[in-house]
Each structure stands twice: as structure tokens, then as C-alpha cells.
Amino acid sequence: METFEPTKDEIEMAFVASCIETVAERLNCPYIDIFERMERVGLIDKYIYPCYETLHSESRENLTDSLVQTLLRWENAA
């Protein structure tokens, strides 16, 4: 049986998707709304991707708390 080994990019994209999903659940918003909000302030490209190594080692609860706080702070600063 052939095994599938995801690339680093695929792993990081899945992580970003899970971050968006958990923030959406926490804020009780549709996934696409959170994605658009994160894109608008640059949260994905300027924070989640560059800090992947640190962020993925956090607990899901702490990570979600941090992402929600960062999103709201960046939106207020914009």
C-alpha cells in the first residue's frame, strides 16, 4: 500500500484552515466571514504563517484565545 506524505505547505495550509475554523466557532460566525476578516488585516500572511512553528505548539484553546484577541486588536487598529 502506498502512503501519502503531505508537504510542509499542505500541513501549514491545514493548520491555517483549522485556525480559521476554531475562531469562527468561538465567535459564532461563518468560516468565510472570519477568513475575510483575517485576510483584510493580514492576520494569515503576517502572523499565522510566519509564526507557524510557535503557534502549532500551543494548545487549541490558548491558540484560539490568542487568535481572537489578535484579530480584534488588529481590526481596531486598522
mmCIF file of C-alpha atoms in Angstrom, residues 18-19 21-27 58-70:
data_model
loop_
_atom_site.group_PDB
_atom_site.id
_atom_site.type_symbol
_atom_site.label_atom_id
_atom_site.label_comp_id
_atom_site.label_asym_id
_atom_site.label_seq_id
_atom_site.Cartn_x
_atom_site.Cartn_y
_atom_site.Cartn_z
ATOM 1 C CA SER A 18 -8.157 24.841 11.413
ATOM 2 C CA CYS A 19 -7.280 28.213 12.982
ATOM 3 C CA GLU A 21 -12.465 27.270 11.781
ATOM 4 C CA THR A 22 -11.885 27.399 15.542
ATOM 5 C CA VAL A 23 -12.018 31.211 15.618
ATOM 6 C CA ALA A 24 -15.271 31.082 13.627
ATOM 7 C CA GLU A 25 -16.726 28.607 16.103
ATOM 8 C CA ARG A 26 -15.594 30.708 19.072
ATOM 9 C CA LEU A 27 -17.095 33.897 17.615
ATOM 10 C CA GLU A 58 0.126 25.864 21.613
ATOM 11 C CA SER A 59 -2.958 24.165 22.994
ATOM 12 C CA ARG A 60 -6.011 24.629 20.794
ATOM 13 C CA GLU A 61 -7.752 26.683 23.497
ATOM 14 C CA ASN A 62 -4.802 29.036 24.050
ATOM 15 C CA LEU A 63 -4.230 29.371 20.321
ATOM 16 C CA THR A 64 -7.868 30.241 19.693
ATOM 17 C CA ASP A 65 -7.843 32.782 22.534
ATOM 18 C CA SER A 66 -4.704 34.377 21.103
ATOM 19 C CA LEU A 67 -6.050 34.478 17.549
ATOM 20 C CA VAL A 68 -9.359 36.021 18.610
ATOM 21 C CA GLN A 69 -7.572 38.690 20.661
ATOM 22 C CA THR A 70 -5.120 39.413 17.846
#
